[in-house]
């Protein structure tokens, strides 16, 4: 059985440092949907010292992926709140394996997702951005590991949404404002129709 959902159901995809978090926050505010960033959820658990946080702390620091099973438990707890069911969601950092993508589609039922925005950026530029940020997993070894896992595990996820005809590719170069304008330019027509004013 699947839940009847109301708001938009969106994904933001892209390699580490491509700007998912930056654009995801702006886009969610623009659309009034809930920004569900799995990395943020896990880091919050680590900082709060919860059992989940203690379990995943070393995984995050090394740039490895948390298990699909654990990740789906974390996600289910959020995806099925009345707030998210009503306002809709923008998932950031999930799905990043084919198994996660298939589980998500199973949970959403026949309507699936409305759109998956993929931010495209050269790896060298993404790495520069991450090194400038210096989060705990923004060390050269962990960045390299995260990017390698992206190529192996997450690129096939984009291909899946492309086949489902919901993938919207956006150039992630330029300032956050420039990228945001491009994202709105491709997404607004999908959500509101081509006649709606983009203002
Ligand atoms: P997560 O938090 O998702 O990190 P990530 O995938 O490594 O991606 P980032 O957050 O580093 O990049 P981003 O694309 O969001 O870019 P951002 O906007 O921040 O995941 C962390 C860890 O959690 C994973 O490694 C894994 O262990 C675990 N995890 C999470 N989800 C999981 C899942 N589904 N399954 C299993 N494990 C999971 O931008 C980066 C920097 O660039 C920032 O400093 C920003 O200010 C800057 N910037 C952004 N846009 C621009 C711009 N246009 N110009 C200049 N600078 C910019
Ligand atoms: Mg992020």
mmCIF file of C-alpha atoms and ligand atoms in Angstrom:
data_model
loop_
_atom_site.group_PDB
_atom_site.id
_atom_site.type_symbol
_atom_site.label_atom_id
_atom_site.label_comp_id
_atom_site.label_asym_id
_atom_site.label_seq_id
_atom_site.Cartn_x
_atom_site.Cartn_y
_atom_site.Cartn_z
ATOM 1 C CA UNK A 1 0.000 0.000 0.000
ATOM 2 C CA UNK A 2 1.292 3.492 -0.822
ATOM 3 C CA UNK A 3 0.354 6.789 0.838
ATOM 4 C CA UNK A 4 -1.583 9.468 -1.078
ATOM 5 C CA UNK A 5 0.859 12.377 -1.296
ATOM 6 C CA UNK A 6 0.064 15.996 -2.157
ATOM 7 C CA UNK A 7 3.105 18.208 -2.774
ATOM 8 C CA UNK A 8 5.866 17.841 -5.373
ATOM 9 C CA UNK A 9 8.156 14.790 -5.171
ATOM 10 C CA UNK A 10 11.622 15.835 -6.247
ATOM 11 C CA UNK A 11 15.230 14.692 -6.191
ATOM 12 C CA UNK A 12 18.440 16.652 -6.496
ATOM 13 C CA UNK A 13 21.347 14.610 -7.823
ATOM 14 C CA UNK A 14 24.987 15.347 -8.565
ATOM 15 C CA UNK A 15 28.460 14.467 -7.393
ATOM 16 C CA UNK A 16 29.923 15.617 -4.084
ATOM 17 C CA UNK A 17 30.475 19.384 -4.178
ATOM 18 C CA UNK A 18 28.175 19.928 -7.155
ATOM 19 C CA UNK A 19 25.885 22.109 -5.015
ATOM 20 C CA UNK A 20 23.031 19.784 -4.011
ATOM 21 C CA UNK A 21 22.837 21.182 -0.481
ATOM 22 C CA UNK A 22 23.185 24.798 -1.605
ATOM 23 C CA UNK A 23 20.586 24.578 -4.362
ATOM 24 C CA UNK A 24 18.413 22.107 -2.466
ATOM 25 C CA UNK A 25 17.853 24.533 0.415
ATOM 26 C CA UNK A 26 16.972 27.395 -1.932
ATOM 27 C CA UNK A 27 14.741 25.283 -4.102
ATOM 28 C CA UNK A 28 12.858 23.818 -1.162
ATOM 29 C CA UNK A 29 12.193 27.334 0.171
ATOM 30 C CA UNK A 30 11.117 28.498 -3.286
ATOM 31 C CA UNK A 31 8.683 25.608 -3.728
ATOM 32 C CA UNK A 32 7.537 25.229 -0.110
ATOM 33 C CA UNK A 33 8.620 21.584 -0.039
ATOM 34 C CA UNK A 34 10.643 19.848 2.681
ATOM 35 C CA UNK A 35 14.394 19.533 2.048
ATOM 36 C CA UNK A 36 15.339 15.999 3.117
ATOM 37 C CA UNK A 37 19.147 15.807 3.058
ATOM 38 C CA UNK A 38 20.334 12.406 4.232
ATOM 39 C CA UNK A 39 23.897 13.615 4.919
ATOM 40 C CA UNK A 40 22.525 16.405 7.146
ATOM 41 C CA UNK A 41 20.328 13.890 9.008
ATOM 42 C CA UNK A 42 23.295 11.590 9.623
ATOM 43 C CA UNK A 43 25.607 14.422 10.726
ATOM 44 C CA UNK A 44 22.911 15.676 13.120
ATOM 45 C CA UNK A 45 22.737 12.171 14.621
ATOM 46 C CA UNK A 46 26.539 12.078 14.978
ATOM 47 C CA UNK A 47 26.605 15.481 16.698
ATOM 48 C CA UNK A 48 23.729 14.522 19.000
ATOM 49 C CA UNK A 49 25.511 11.274 19.924
ATOM 50 C CA UNK A 50 22.444 9.098 19.266
ATOM 51 C CA UNK A 51 22.842 5.317 18.770
ATOM 52 C CA UNK A 52 22.495 5.907 15.003
ATOM 53 C CA UNK A 53 25.128 8.637 15.165
ATOM 54 C CA UNK A 54 27.561 6.393 17.028
ATOM 55 C CA UNK A 55 26.991 3.658 14.459
ATOM 56 C CA UNK A 56 27.669 5.840 11.413
ATOM 57 C CA UNK A 57 30.330 8.304 12.623
ATOM 58 C CA UNK A 58 33.352 6.415 11.305
ATOM 59 C CA UNK A 59 31.567 5.554 8.045
ATOM 60 C CA UNK A 60 30.917 9.246 7.344
ATOM 61 C CA UNK A 61 34.421 10.368 8.297
ATOM 62 C CA UNK A 62 35.933 7.803 5.892
ATOM 63 C CA UNK A 63 33.641 8.836 3.030
ATOM 64 C CA UNK A 64 32.058 5.380 2.843
ATOM 65 C CA UNK A 65 28.336 4.804 2.320
ATOM 66 C CA UNK A 66 26.017 3.934 5.169
ATOM 67 C CA UNK A 67 24.199 0.629 4.510
ATOM 68 C CA UNK A 68 21.078 0.775 2.351
ATOM 69 C CA UNK A 69 19.068 -0.836 5.127
ATOM 70 C CA UNK A 70 20.000 1.759 7.734
ATOM 71 C CA UNK A 71 19.538 4.591 5.260
ATOM 72 C CA UNK A 72 16.042 3.415 4.355
ATOM 73 C CA UNK A 73 15.059 3.302 8.025
ATOM 74 C CA UNK A 74 16.235 6.897 8.456
ATOM 75 C CA UNK A 75 14.420 7.984 5.328
ATOM 76 C CA UNK A 76 11.151 6.186 6.092
ATOM 77 C CA UNK A 77 10.915 7.976 9.412
ATOM 78 C CA UNK A 78 10.911 11.320 7.560
ATOM 79 C CA UNK A 79 9.144 10.489 4.324
ATOM 80 C CA UNK A 80 6.057 9.308 6.160
ATOM 81 C CA UNK A 81 5.490 12.320 8.421
ATOM 82 C CA UNK A 82 2.203 14.184 7.733
ATOM 83 C CA UNK A 83 4.224 17.350 7.044
ATOM 84 C CA UNK A 84 6.234 15.742 4.235
ATOM 85 C CA UNK A 85 3.222 13.886 2.851
ATOM 86 C CA UNK A 86 1.344 17.191 2.640
ATOM 87 C CA UNK A 87 4.045 19.658 1.490
ATOM 88 C CA UNK A 88 6.089 17.337 -0.694
ATOM 89 C CA UNK A 89 9.824 16.751 -0.609
ATOM 90 C CA UNK A 90 13.145 17.404 -2.243
ATOM 91 C CA UNK A 91 15.511 14.537 -1.509
ATOM 92 C CA UNK A 92 19.213 15.471 -1.421
ATOM 93 C CA UNK A 93 21.839 12.732 -1.091
ATOM 94 C CA UNK A 94 19.286 9.967 -1.608
ATOM 95 C CA UNK A 95 19.047 7.689 -3.513
ATOM 96 C CA UNK A 96 22.725 7.026 -4.179
ATOM 97 C CA UNK A 97 22.589 3.313 -4.969
ATOM 98 C CA UNK A 98 20.312 1.462 -7.364
ATOM 99 C CA UNK A 99 18.899 -0.510 -4.438
ATOM 100 C CA UNK A 100 17.930 2.769 -2.713
ATOM 101 C CA UNK A 101 16.362 4.083 -5.927
ATOM 102 C CA UNK A 102 14.303 0.949 -6.388
ATOM 103 C CA UNK A 103 13.168 0.993 -2.758
ATOM 104 C CA UNK A 104 12.138 4.625 -3.096
ATOM 105 C CA UNK A 105 10.110 3.963 -6.230
ATOM 106 C CA UNK A 106 8.457 1.022 -4.518
ATOM 107 C CA UNK A 107 7.454 3.253 -1.603
ATOM 108 C CA UNK A 108 6.085 6.000 -3.858
ATOM 109 C CA UNK A 109 4.012 3.690 -5.999
ATOM 110 C CA UNK A 110 2.900 4.182 -9.599
ATOM 111 C CA UNK A 111 3.211 7.998 -9.662
ATOM 112 C CA UNK A 112 6.916 7.840 -8.813
ATOM 113 C CA UNK A 113 8.724 11.166 -8.649
ATOM 114 C CA UNK A 114 7.943 14.357 -10.570
ATOM 115 C CA UNK A 115 11.511 15.352 -11.456
ATOM 116 C CA UNK A 116 15.157 14.629 -10.644
ATOM 117 C CA UNK A 117 17.437 17.634 -11.107
ATOM 118 C CA UNK A 118 21.057 16.660 -11.756
ATOM 119 C CA UNK A 119 23.753 19.291 -11.208
ATOM 120 C CA UNK A 120 26.638 18.732 -13.608
ATOM 121 C CA UNK A 121 30.101 19.907 -12.620
ATOM 122 C CA UNK A 122 33.661 18.896 -13.490
ATOM 123 C CA UNK A 123 35.304 16.888 -10.723
ATOM 124 C CA UNK A 124 38.249 19.327 -10.405
ATOM 125 C CA UNK A 125 35.879 22.201 -9.610
ATOM 126 C CA UNK A 126 33.854 20.073 -7.173
ATOM 127 C CA UNK A 127 37.044 19.096 -5.330
ATOM 128 C CA UNK A 128 38.154 22.743 -5.110
ATOM 129 C CA UNK A 129 34.823 23.658 -3.538
ATOM 130 C CA UNK A 130 35.023 20.809 -1.004
ATOM 131 C CA UNK A 131 38.590 21.602 0.014
ATOM 132 C CA UNK A 132 37.563 25.228 0.561
ATOM 133 C CA UNK A 133 34.661 24.142 2.804
ATOM 134 C CA UNK A 134 36.576 21.783 5.134
ATOM 135 C CA UNK A 135 33.721 19.697 6.582
ATOM 136 C CA UNK A 136 34.955 16.680 8.563
ATOM 137 C CA UNK A 137 34.809 14.453 5.453
ATOM 138 C CA UNK A 138 36.369 17.107 3.198
ATOM 139 C CA UNK A 139 39.872 15.637 3.569
ATOM 140 C CA UNK A 140 41.587 14.580 0.302
ATOM 141 C CA UNK A 141 41.352 10.810 1.008
ATOM 142 C CA UNK A 142 37.681 10.927 2.020
ATOM 143 C CA UNK A 143 36.810 13.186 -0.948
ATOM 144 C CA UNK A 144 38.507 10.747 -3.334
ATOM 145 C CA UNK A 145 36.609 7.848 -1.795
ATOM 146 C CA UNK A 146 33.253 9.684 -1.975
ATOM 147 C CA UNK A 147 33.807 10.586 -5.627
ATOM 148 C CA UNK A 148 34.849 7.021 -6.516
ATOM 149 C CA UNK A 149 31.689 5.664 -4.870
ATOM 150 C CA UNK A 150 29.669 8.259 -6.741
ATOM 151 C CA UNK A 151 30.991 7.022 -10.102
ATOM 152 C CA UNK A 152 30.413 3.392 -9.215
ATOM 153 C CA UNK A 153 27.157 3.496 -7.225
ATOM 154 C CA UNK A 154 25.328 6.740 -8.031
ATOM 155 C CA UNK A 155 25.894 7.330 -11.753
ATOM 156 C CA UNK A 156 23.618 4.318 -12.476
ATOM 157 C CA UNK A 157 20.912 6.022 -10.384
ATOM 158 C CA UNK A 158 20.916 9.030 -12.751
ATOM 159 C CA UNK A 159 20.689 6.650 -15.689
ATOM 160 C CA UNK A 160 17.629 5.019 -14.126
ATOM 161 C CA UNK A 161 15.789 8.349 -13.729
ATOM 162 C CA UNK A 162 16.829 9.300 -17.254
ATOM 163 C CA UNK A 163 15.154 6.128 -18.533
ATOM 164 C CA UNK A 164 12.047 7.050 -16.517
ATOM 165 C CA UNK A 165 12.116 10.383 -18.371
ATOM 166 C CA UNK A 166 12.226 12.581 -15.261
ATOM 167 C CA UNK A 167 15.912 13.581 -15.302
ATOM 168 C CA UNK A 168 16.631 17.309 -15.792
ATOM 169 C CA UNK A 169 20.327 18.057 -16.317
ATOM 170 C CA UNK A 170 21.557 21.474 -15.207
ATOM 171 C CA UNK A 171 24.982 23.080 -15.586
ATOM 172 C CA UNK A 172 26.345 23.495 -12.032
ATOM 173 C CA UNK A 173 29.022 26.046 -12.994
ATOM 174 C CA UNK A 174 28.799 29.687 -12.026
ATOM 175 C CA UNK A 175 27.495 31.486 -8.960
ATOM 176 C CA UNK A 176 24.773 29.972 -6.749
ATOM 177 C CA UNK A 177 22.332 32.560 -8.176
ATOM 178 C CA UNK A 178 23.158 31.604 -11.750
ATOM 179 C CA UNK A 179 22.719 27.904 -11.018
ATOM 180 C CA UNK A 180 19.456 28.561 -9.164
ATOM 181 C CA UNK A 181 18.040 30.456 -12.138
ATOM 182 C CA UNK A 182 18.913 27.522 -14.404
ATOM 183 C CA UNK A 183 17.314 25.028 -12.014
ATOM 184 C CA UNK A 184 14.107 27.074 -11.876
ATOM 185 C CA UNK A 185 14.205 27.431 -15.624
ATOM 186 C CA UNK A 186 13.981 23.673 -16.148
ATOM 187 C CA UNK A 187 11.875 22.759 -13.124
ATOM 188 C CA UNK A 188 9.136 25.389 -13.030
ATOM 189 C CA UNK A 189 7.679 24.366 -16.415
ATOM 190 C CA UNK A 190 7.581 20.717 -15.299
ATOM 191 C CA UNK A 191 5.803 21.578 -12.057
ATOM 192 C CA UNK A 192 3.542 24.432 -13.105
ATOM 193 C CA UNK A 193 3.278 24.072 -16.890
ATOM 194 C CA UNK A 194 4.945 26.144 -19.579
ATOM 195 C CA UNK A 195 2.408 29.007 -19.378
ATOM 196 C CA UNK A 196 3.053 29.865 -15.716
ATOM 197 C CA UNK A 197 4.965 33.047 -14.954
ATOM 198 C CA UNK A 198 8.464 32.500 -13.629
ATOM 199 C CA UNK A 199 8.714 35.502 -11.354
HETATM 200 P P1 LIG B 1 26.277 14.253 1.963
HETATM 201 O O1 LIG B 1 26.073 15.183 3.076
HETATM 202 O O2 LIG B 1 25.169 14.010 1.036
HETATM 203 O O3 LIG B 1 27.583 14.713 1.218
HETATM 204 P P2 LIG B 1 28.107 14.533 -0.251
HETATM 205 O O4 LIG B 1 27.306 13.632 -1.091
HETATM 206 O O5 LIG B 1 29.532 14.205 -0.097
HETATM 207 O O6 LIG B 1 27.869 15.899 -0.938
HETATM 208 P P3 LIG B 1 28.232 17.304 -0.382
HETATM 209 O O7 LIG B 1 27.249 17.674 0.668
HETATM 210 O O8 LIG B 1 29.665 17.344 -0.037
HETATM 211 O O9 LIG B 1 28.024 18.168 -1.717
HETATM 212 P P4 LIG B 1 26.783 18.985 -2.232
HETATM 213 O O10 LIG B 1 26.503 18.549 -3.618
HETATM 214 O O11 LIG B 1 25.660 19.018 -1.261
HETATM 215 O O12 LIG B 1 27.422 20.427 -2.349
HETATM 216 P P5 LIG B 1 27.231 21.712 -1.417
HETATM 217 O O13 LIG B 1 26.007 22.463 -1.789
HETATM 218 O O14 LIG B 1 27.417 21.331 0.005
HETATM 219 O O15 LIG B 1 26.704 12.812 2.532
HETATM 220 C C1 LIG B 1 27.711 12.712 3.506
HETATM 221 C C2 LIG B 1 27.913 11.253 3.887
HETATM 222 O O16 LIG B 1 26.718 10.727 4.474
HETATM 223 C C3 LIG B 1 28.216 10.297 2.726
HETATM 224 O O17 LIG B 1 29.576 10.300 2.373
HETATM 225 C C4 LIG B 1 27.749 8.962 3.332
HETATM 226 O O18 LIG B 1 28.679 8.484 4.260
HETATM 227 C C5 LIG B 1 26.502 9.369 4.103
HETATM 228 N N1 LIG B 1 25.291 9.286 3.299
HETATM 229 C C6 LIG B 1 24.452 10.326 2.971
HETATM 230 N N2 LIG B 1 23.431 9.903 2.220
HETATM 231 C C7 LIG B 1 23.603 8.568 2.062
HETATM 232 C C8 LIG B 1 22.882 7.560 1.367
HETATM 233 N N3 LIG B 1 21.769 7.857 0.671
HETATM 234 N N4 LIG B 1 23.343 6.292 1.409
HETATM 235 C C9 LIG B 1 24.451 5.977 2.092
HETATM 236 N N5 LIG B 1 25.200 6.880 2.767
HETATM 237 C C10 LIG B 1 24.772 8.167 2.757
HETATM 238 O O19 LIG B 1 28.470 22.574 -1.919
HETATM 239 C C11 LIG B 1 29.790 22.200 -1.584
HETATM 240 C C12 LIG B 1 30.602 23.482 -1.272
HETATM 241 O O20 LIG B 1 30.635 24.312 -2.440
HETATM 242 C C13 LIG B 1 30.003 24.347 -0.165
HETATM 243 O O21 LIG B 1 31.027 24.907 0.585
HETATM 244 C C14 LIG B 1 29.225 25.422 -0.940
HETATM 245 O O22 LIG B 1 29.137 26.617 -0.227
HETATM 246 C C15 LIG B 1 30.055 25.575 -2.184
HETATM 247 N N6 LIG B 1 29.252 25.931 -3.365
HETATM 248 C C16 LIG B 1 28.028 25.438 -3.691
HETATM 249 N N7 LIG B 1 27.593 25.971 -4.848
HETATM 250 C C17 LIG B 1 28.590 26.794 -5.277
HETATM 251 C C18 LIG B 1 28.740 27.638 -6.429
HETATM 252 N N8 LIG B 1 27.786 27.736 -7.371
HETATM 253 N N9 LIG B 1 29.907 28.332 -6.564
HETATM 254 C C19 LIG B 1 30.865 28.239 -5.615
HETATM 255 N N10 LIG B 1 30.770 27.480 -4.495
HETATM 256 C C20 LIG B 1 29.654 26.764 -4.329
HETATM 257 MG MG1 LIG B 2 25.306 18.171 0.580
#
